[in-house]
Coordinates of C-alpha atoms in Angstrom, one line a residue:
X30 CA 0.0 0.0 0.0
X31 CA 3.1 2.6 0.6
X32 CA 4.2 1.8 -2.3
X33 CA 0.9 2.4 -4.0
X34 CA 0.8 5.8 -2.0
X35 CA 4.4 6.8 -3.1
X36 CA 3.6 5.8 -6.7
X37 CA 0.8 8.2 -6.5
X38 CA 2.5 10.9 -5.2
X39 CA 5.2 10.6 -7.2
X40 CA 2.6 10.8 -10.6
X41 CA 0.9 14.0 -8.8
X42 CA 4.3 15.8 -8.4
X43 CA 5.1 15.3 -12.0
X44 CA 2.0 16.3 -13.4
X45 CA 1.9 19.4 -11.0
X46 CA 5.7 20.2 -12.3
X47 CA 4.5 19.7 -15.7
X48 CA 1.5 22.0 -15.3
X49 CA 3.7 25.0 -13.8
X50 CA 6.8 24.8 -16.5
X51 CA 3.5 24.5 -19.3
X52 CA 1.8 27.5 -17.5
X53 CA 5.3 29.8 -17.4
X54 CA 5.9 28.9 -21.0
X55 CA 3.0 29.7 -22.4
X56 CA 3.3 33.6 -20.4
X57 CA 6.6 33.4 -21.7
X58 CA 5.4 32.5 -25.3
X59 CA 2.4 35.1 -25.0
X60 CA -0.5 32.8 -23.7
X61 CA -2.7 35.3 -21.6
X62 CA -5.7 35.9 -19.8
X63 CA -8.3 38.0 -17.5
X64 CA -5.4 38.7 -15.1
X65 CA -2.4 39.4 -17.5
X66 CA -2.4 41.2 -20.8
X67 CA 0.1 40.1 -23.5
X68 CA 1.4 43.0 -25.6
X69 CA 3.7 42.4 -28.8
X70 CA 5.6 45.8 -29.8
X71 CA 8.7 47.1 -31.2
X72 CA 12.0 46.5 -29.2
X73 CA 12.9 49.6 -27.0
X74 CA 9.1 51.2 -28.4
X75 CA 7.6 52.3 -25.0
X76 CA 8.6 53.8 -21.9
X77 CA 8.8 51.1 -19.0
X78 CA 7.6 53.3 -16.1
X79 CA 4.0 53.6 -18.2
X80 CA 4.1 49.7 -17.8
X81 CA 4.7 49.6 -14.3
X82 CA 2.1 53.0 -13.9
X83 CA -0.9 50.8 -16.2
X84 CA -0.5 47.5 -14.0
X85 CA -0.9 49.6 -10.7
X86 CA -3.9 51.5 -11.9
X87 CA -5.9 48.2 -13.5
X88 CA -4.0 45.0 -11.6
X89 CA -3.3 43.3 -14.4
X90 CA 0.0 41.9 -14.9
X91 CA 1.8 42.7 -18.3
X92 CA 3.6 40.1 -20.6
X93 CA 5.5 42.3 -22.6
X94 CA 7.7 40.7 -26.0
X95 CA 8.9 42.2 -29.0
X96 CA 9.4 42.1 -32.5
X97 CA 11.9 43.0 -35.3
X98 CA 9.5 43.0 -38.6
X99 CA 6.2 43.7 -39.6
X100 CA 6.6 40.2 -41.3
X101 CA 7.7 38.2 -38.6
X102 CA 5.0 39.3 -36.3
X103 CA 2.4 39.1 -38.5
X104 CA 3.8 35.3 -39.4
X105 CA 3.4 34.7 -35.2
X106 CA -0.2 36.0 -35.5
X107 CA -0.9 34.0 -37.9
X108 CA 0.5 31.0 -37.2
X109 CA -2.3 31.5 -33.9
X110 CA 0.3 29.8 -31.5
X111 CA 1.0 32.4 -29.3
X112 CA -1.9 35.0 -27.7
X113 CA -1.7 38.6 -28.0
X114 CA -4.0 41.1 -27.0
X115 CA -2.1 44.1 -28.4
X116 CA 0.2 44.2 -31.0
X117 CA 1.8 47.3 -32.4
X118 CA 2.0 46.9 -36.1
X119 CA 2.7 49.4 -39.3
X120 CA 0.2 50.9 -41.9
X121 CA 0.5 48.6 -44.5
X122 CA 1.2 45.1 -41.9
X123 CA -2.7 46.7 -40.7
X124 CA -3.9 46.5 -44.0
X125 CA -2.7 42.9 -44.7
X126 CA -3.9 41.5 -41.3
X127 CA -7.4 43.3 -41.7
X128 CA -7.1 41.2 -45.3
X129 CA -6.1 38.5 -43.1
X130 CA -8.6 38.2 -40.6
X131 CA -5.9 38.8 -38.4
X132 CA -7.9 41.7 -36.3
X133 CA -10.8 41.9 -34.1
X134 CA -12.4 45.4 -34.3
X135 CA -12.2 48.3 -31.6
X136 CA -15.0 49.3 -29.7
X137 CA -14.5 53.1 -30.1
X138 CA -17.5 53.6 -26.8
X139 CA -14.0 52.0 -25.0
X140 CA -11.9 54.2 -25.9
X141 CA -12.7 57.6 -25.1
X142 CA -9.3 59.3 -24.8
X143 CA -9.4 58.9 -28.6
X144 CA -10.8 62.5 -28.8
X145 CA -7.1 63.8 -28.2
X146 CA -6.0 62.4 -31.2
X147 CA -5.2 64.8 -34.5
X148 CA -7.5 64.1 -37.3
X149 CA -4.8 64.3 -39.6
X150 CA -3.8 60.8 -38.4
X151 CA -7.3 59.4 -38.8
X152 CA -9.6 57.6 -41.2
X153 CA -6.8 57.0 -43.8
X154 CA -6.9 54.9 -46.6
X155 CA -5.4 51.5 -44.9
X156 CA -7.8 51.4 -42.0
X157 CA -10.9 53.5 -42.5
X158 CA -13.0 54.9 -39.8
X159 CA -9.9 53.2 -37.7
X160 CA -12.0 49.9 -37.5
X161 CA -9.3 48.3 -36.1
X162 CA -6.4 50.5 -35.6
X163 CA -5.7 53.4 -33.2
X164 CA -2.6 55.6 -33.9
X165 CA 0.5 55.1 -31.5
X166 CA 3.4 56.9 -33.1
X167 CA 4.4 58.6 -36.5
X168 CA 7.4 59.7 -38.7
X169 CA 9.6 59.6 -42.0
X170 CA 12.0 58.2 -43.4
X171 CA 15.2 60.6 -44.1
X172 CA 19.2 61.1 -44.2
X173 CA 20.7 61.5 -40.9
X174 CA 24.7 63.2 -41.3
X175 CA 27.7 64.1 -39.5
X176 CA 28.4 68.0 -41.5
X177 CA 31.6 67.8 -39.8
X178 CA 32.8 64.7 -41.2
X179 CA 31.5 65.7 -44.6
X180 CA 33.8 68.9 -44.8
X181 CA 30.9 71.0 -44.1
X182 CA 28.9 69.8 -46.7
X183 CA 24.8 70.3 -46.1
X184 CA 22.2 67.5 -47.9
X185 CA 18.8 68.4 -48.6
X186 CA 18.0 65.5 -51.4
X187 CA 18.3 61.9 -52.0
X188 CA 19.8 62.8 -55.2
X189 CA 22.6 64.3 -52.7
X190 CA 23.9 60.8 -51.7
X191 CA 25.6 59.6 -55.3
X192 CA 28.1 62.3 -54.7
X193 CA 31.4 60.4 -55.1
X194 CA 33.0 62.8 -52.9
X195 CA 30.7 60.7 -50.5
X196 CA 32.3 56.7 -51.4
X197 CA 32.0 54.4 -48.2
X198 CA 30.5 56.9 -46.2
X199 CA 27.2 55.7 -46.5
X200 CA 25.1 53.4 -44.3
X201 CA 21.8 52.0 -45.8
X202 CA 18.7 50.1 -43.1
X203 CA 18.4 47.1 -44.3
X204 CA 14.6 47.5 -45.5
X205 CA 13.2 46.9 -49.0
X206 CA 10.6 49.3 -48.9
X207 CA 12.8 52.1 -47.1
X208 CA 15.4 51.5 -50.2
X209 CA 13.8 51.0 -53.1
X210 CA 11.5 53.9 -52.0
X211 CA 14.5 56.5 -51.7
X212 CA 15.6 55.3 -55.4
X213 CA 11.8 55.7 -56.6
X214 CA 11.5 59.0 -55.1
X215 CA 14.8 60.2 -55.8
X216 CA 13.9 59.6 -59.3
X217 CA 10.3 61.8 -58.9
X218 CA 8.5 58.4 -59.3
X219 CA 5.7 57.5 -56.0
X220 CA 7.1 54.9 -53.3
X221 CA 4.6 52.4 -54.1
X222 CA 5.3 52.8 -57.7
X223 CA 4.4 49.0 -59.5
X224 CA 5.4 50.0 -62.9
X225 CA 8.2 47.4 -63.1
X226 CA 10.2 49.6 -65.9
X227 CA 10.5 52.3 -63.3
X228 CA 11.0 49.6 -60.6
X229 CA 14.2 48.6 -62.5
X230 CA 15.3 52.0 -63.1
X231 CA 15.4 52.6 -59.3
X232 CA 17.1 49.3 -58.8
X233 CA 19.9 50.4 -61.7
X234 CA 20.4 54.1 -59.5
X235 CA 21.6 51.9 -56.3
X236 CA 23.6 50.1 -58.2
X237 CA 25.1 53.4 -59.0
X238 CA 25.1 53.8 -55.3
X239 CA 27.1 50.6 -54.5
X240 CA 30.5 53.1 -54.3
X241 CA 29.4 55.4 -51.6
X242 CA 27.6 52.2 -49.4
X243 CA 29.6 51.5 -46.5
X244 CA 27.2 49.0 -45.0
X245 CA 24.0 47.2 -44.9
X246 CA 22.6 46.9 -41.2
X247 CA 19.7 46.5 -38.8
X248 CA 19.7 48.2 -35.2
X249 CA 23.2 48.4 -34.9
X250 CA 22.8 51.5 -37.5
X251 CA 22.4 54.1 -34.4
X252 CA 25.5 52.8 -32.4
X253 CA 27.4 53.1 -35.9
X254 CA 26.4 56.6 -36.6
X255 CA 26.7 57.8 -33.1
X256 CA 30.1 56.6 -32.9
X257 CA 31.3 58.0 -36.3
X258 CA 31.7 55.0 -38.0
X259 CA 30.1 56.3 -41.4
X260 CA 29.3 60.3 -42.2
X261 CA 25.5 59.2 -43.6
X262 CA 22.6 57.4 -42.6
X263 CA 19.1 56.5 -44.1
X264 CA 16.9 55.8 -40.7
X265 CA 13.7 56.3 -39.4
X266 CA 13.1 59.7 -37.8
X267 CA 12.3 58.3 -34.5
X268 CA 16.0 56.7 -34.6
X269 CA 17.5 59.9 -35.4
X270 CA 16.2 61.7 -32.7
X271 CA 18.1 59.4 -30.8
X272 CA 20.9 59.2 -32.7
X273 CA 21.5 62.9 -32.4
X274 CA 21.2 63.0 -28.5
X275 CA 24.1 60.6 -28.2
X276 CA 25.9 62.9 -30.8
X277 CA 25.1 66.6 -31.1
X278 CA 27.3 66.6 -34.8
X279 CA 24.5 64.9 -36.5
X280 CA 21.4 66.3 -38.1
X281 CA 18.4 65.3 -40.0
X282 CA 16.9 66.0 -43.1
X283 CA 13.7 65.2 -45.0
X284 CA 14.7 65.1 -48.5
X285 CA 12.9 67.6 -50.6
X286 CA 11.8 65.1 -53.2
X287 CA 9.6 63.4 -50.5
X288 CA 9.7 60.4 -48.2
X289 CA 7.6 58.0 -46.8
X290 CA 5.7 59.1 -43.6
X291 CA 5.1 55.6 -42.0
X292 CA 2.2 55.3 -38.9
X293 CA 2.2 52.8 -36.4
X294 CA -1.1 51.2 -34.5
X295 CA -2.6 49.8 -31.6
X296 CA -4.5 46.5 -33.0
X297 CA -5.9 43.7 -31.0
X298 CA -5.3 40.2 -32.9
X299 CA -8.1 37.9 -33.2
X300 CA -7.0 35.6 -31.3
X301 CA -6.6 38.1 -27.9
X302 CA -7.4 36.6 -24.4
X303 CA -8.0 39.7 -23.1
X304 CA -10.6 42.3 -25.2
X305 CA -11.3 44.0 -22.4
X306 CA -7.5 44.5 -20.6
X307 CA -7.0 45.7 -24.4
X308 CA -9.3 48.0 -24.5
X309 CA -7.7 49.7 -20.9
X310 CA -4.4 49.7 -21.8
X311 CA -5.1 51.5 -25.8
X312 CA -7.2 54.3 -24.1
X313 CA -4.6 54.7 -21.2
X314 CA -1.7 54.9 -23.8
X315 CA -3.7 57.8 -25.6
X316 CA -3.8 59.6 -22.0
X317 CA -2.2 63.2 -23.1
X318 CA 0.0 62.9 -20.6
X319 CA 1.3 59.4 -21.0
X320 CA 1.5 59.7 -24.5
X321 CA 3.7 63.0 -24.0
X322 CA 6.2 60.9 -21.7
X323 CA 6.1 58.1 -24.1
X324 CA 6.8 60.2 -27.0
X325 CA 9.9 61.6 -24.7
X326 CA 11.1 58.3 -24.0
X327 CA 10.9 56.4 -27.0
X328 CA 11.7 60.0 -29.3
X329 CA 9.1 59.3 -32.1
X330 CA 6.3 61.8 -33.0
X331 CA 3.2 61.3 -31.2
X332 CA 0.1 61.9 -33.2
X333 CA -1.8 63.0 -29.7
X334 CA -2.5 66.3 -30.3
X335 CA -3.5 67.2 -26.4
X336 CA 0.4 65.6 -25.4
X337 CA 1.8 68.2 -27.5
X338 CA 0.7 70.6 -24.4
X339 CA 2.6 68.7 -22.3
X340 CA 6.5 68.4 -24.7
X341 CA 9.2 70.7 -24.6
X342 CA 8.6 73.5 -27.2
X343 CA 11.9 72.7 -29.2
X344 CA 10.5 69.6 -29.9
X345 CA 7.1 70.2 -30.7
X346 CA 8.5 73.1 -33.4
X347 CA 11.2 71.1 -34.4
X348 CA 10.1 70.8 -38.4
X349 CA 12.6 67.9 -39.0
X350 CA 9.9 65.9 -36.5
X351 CA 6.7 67.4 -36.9
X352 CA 6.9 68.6 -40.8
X353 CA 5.1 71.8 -41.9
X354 CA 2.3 70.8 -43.8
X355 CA 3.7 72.2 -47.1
X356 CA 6.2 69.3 -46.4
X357 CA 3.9 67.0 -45.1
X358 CA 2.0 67.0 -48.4
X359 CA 5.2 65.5 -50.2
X360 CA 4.7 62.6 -48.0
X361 CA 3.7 59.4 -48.4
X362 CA 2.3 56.2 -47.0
X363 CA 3.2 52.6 -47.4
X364 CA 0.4 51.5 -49.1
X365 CA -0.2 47.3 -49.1
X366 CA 1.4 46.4 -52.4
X367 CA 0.2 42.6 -52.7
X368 CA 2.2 39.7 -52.3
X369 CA 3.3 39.2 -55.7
X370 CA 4.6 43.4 -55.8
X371 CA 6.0 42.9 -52.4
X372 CA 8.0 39.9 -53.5
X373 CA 9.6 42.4 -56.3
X374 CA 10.7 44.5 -54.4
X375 CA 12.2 42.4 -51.9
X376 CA 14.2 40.5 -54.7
X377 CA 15.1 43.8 -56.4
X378 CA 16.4 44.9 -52.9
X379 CA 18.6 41.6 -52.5
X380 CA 20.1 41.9 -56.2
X381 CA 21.1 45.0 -54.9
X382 CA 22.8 43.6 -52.1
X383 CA 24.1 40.5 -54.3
X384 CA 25.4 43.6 -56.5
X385 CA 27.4 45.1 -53.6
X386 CA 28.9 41.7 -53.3

């Protein structure tokens, strides 16, 4: 009978070991609930005191993980293994997922701090009426340089960067879209151009490039610049903000040919535990005051036009981050290209790379 009885034990104390490593995996792996709320976001894309400030307020507990690519997270989503009640996609990632199935729509009665936002940043074309999207952060895409390092020379256009007095000095982000739009618009042609003859001419201008590109790189592209490792930089505005507080030599340019003026969103994915934690912590991000120290934090533009009260007045007037609208209307936004287009352009971009090789 002891035997029996330790047998039994034994069984119970494995099963209960395999429950709890099964139960902290699956938080780990974004499994949620009533209690937690699972958010998916950008590395380094929100301040952590607001996370610490939200789960005091509510008393849920925040599982927080992070992403490198529209594509991969959407590929997570969709796969439906892991649970996430907020994710923090871009414009045209929204517009595939909505194709997708991917979202569940956003009770607007929920979130009433939505009033604060700037109507410039909503009802656009790839989420209209913001069905399932609520704005988080904005910006372009533009040259970051070191002047001093460039003999005093100032760049105002893309066209700017095939100066050979520039060879090796250049740094690109290692993004299709962000690349193969500065050749279309440096050649006057729209970002999400799908005329493949013009395609191939902005693929033939790179390679004319491939002289003045020092590198090809992800994150590492802000330590790089900072340190003075290359004179020139094609980032996200966001990213130069930073950039330029670790070193005061740099500046930033939109280029006067255009650029592409990207949004990121608040979504909740279809297959979210938690609808209601969601809800909570999309209307407490869009708090004017929260969004203000956010924006300070993470250096993006916010597109909460109450939280602008609350930023330092250098930043808010600061044209290279919040545009004048004469500039603004040069911009552009990702639009959702298809997967056959999006497949060109990704191979166009890596012939470009096999070029520099």
């Amino acid at each position: 009978m002891k035997k029996v009885l330790s047998l039994f034990l034994l069984v119970w104390l494995i099963t209960f070991s395999l429950l709890y490593v099964t139960k902290t995996i699956e938080s780990s792996e974004g499994y949620g609930g009533n209690n937690t709320l699972t958010i998916y976001n950008w590395g380094d894309y929100i301040d952590p005191a607001l996370i610490k400030k939200f789960e005091k307020e509510t008393g849920l507990k925040v599982i927080y993980q992070t992403f490198d690519s529209n594509e991969a997270m959407m590929t997570k989503i969709s796969q439906g293994g892991a649970t996430f009640d907020v994710a923090v996609p871009s414009e045209y990632a929204i517009s595939k997922m909505k194709e997708e199935g991917l979202l569940l729509p956003i009770d607007h009665a929920k979130i009433p701090n939505l009033r604060y936002i700037d109507e410039r940043f909503l009802n656009l074309s790839f989420d209209p009426g913001n069905q399932y999207s609520i704005p988080y952060f904005w910006g372009t895409v533009g040259i970051i340089y070191n002047r001093a390092l460039l003999g005093g020379k100032e760049i105002t256009s893309w066209n700017d960067l095939w100066d050979p007095a520039f060879k090796n000095e250049i740094l690109l982000v290692d993004g299709a879209r962000e690349i193969i739009g500065m050749a279309l618009n440096s050649l006057h042609y729209s970002l999400n151009d799908t005329n493949k003859t013009h395609l191939q001419q902005a693929k033939q201008k790179l390679d004319a490039l491939t002289p003045n590109v020092k590198a090809i790189v992800g994150d590492e592209i802000k330590m790089l610049l900072a340190n003075e490792e290359a004179a020139i930089g094609i980032v996200w505005s966001g990213d130069a903000a930073e950039i330029m507080w670790e070193n005061e030599r740099l500046d930033y340019v939109i280029p006067k040919e255009g650029t592409n003026l990207w949004f990121d969103n608040m979504v909740i994915p279809k297959t979210a535990k938690n609808i209601e934690g969601a809800h909570q912590f999309i209307n407490f991000m869009l708090d004017p005051k929260n969004a203000a120290q956010n924006a300070e934090y993470v250096g993006y533009s916010t597109p909460n036009k109450k939280a602008l009260e609350y930023l330092p007045k250098e930043v808010v007037e600061d044209e290279r981050f919040y545009p004048s609208e004469q500039l603004a209307n040069k911009l552009e936004v990702y639009e959702n290209l298809g997967k056959s287009m999006l497949a060109y352009y990704n191979e166009l971009f890596l012939q470009f790379k096999m070029h520099r090789k």
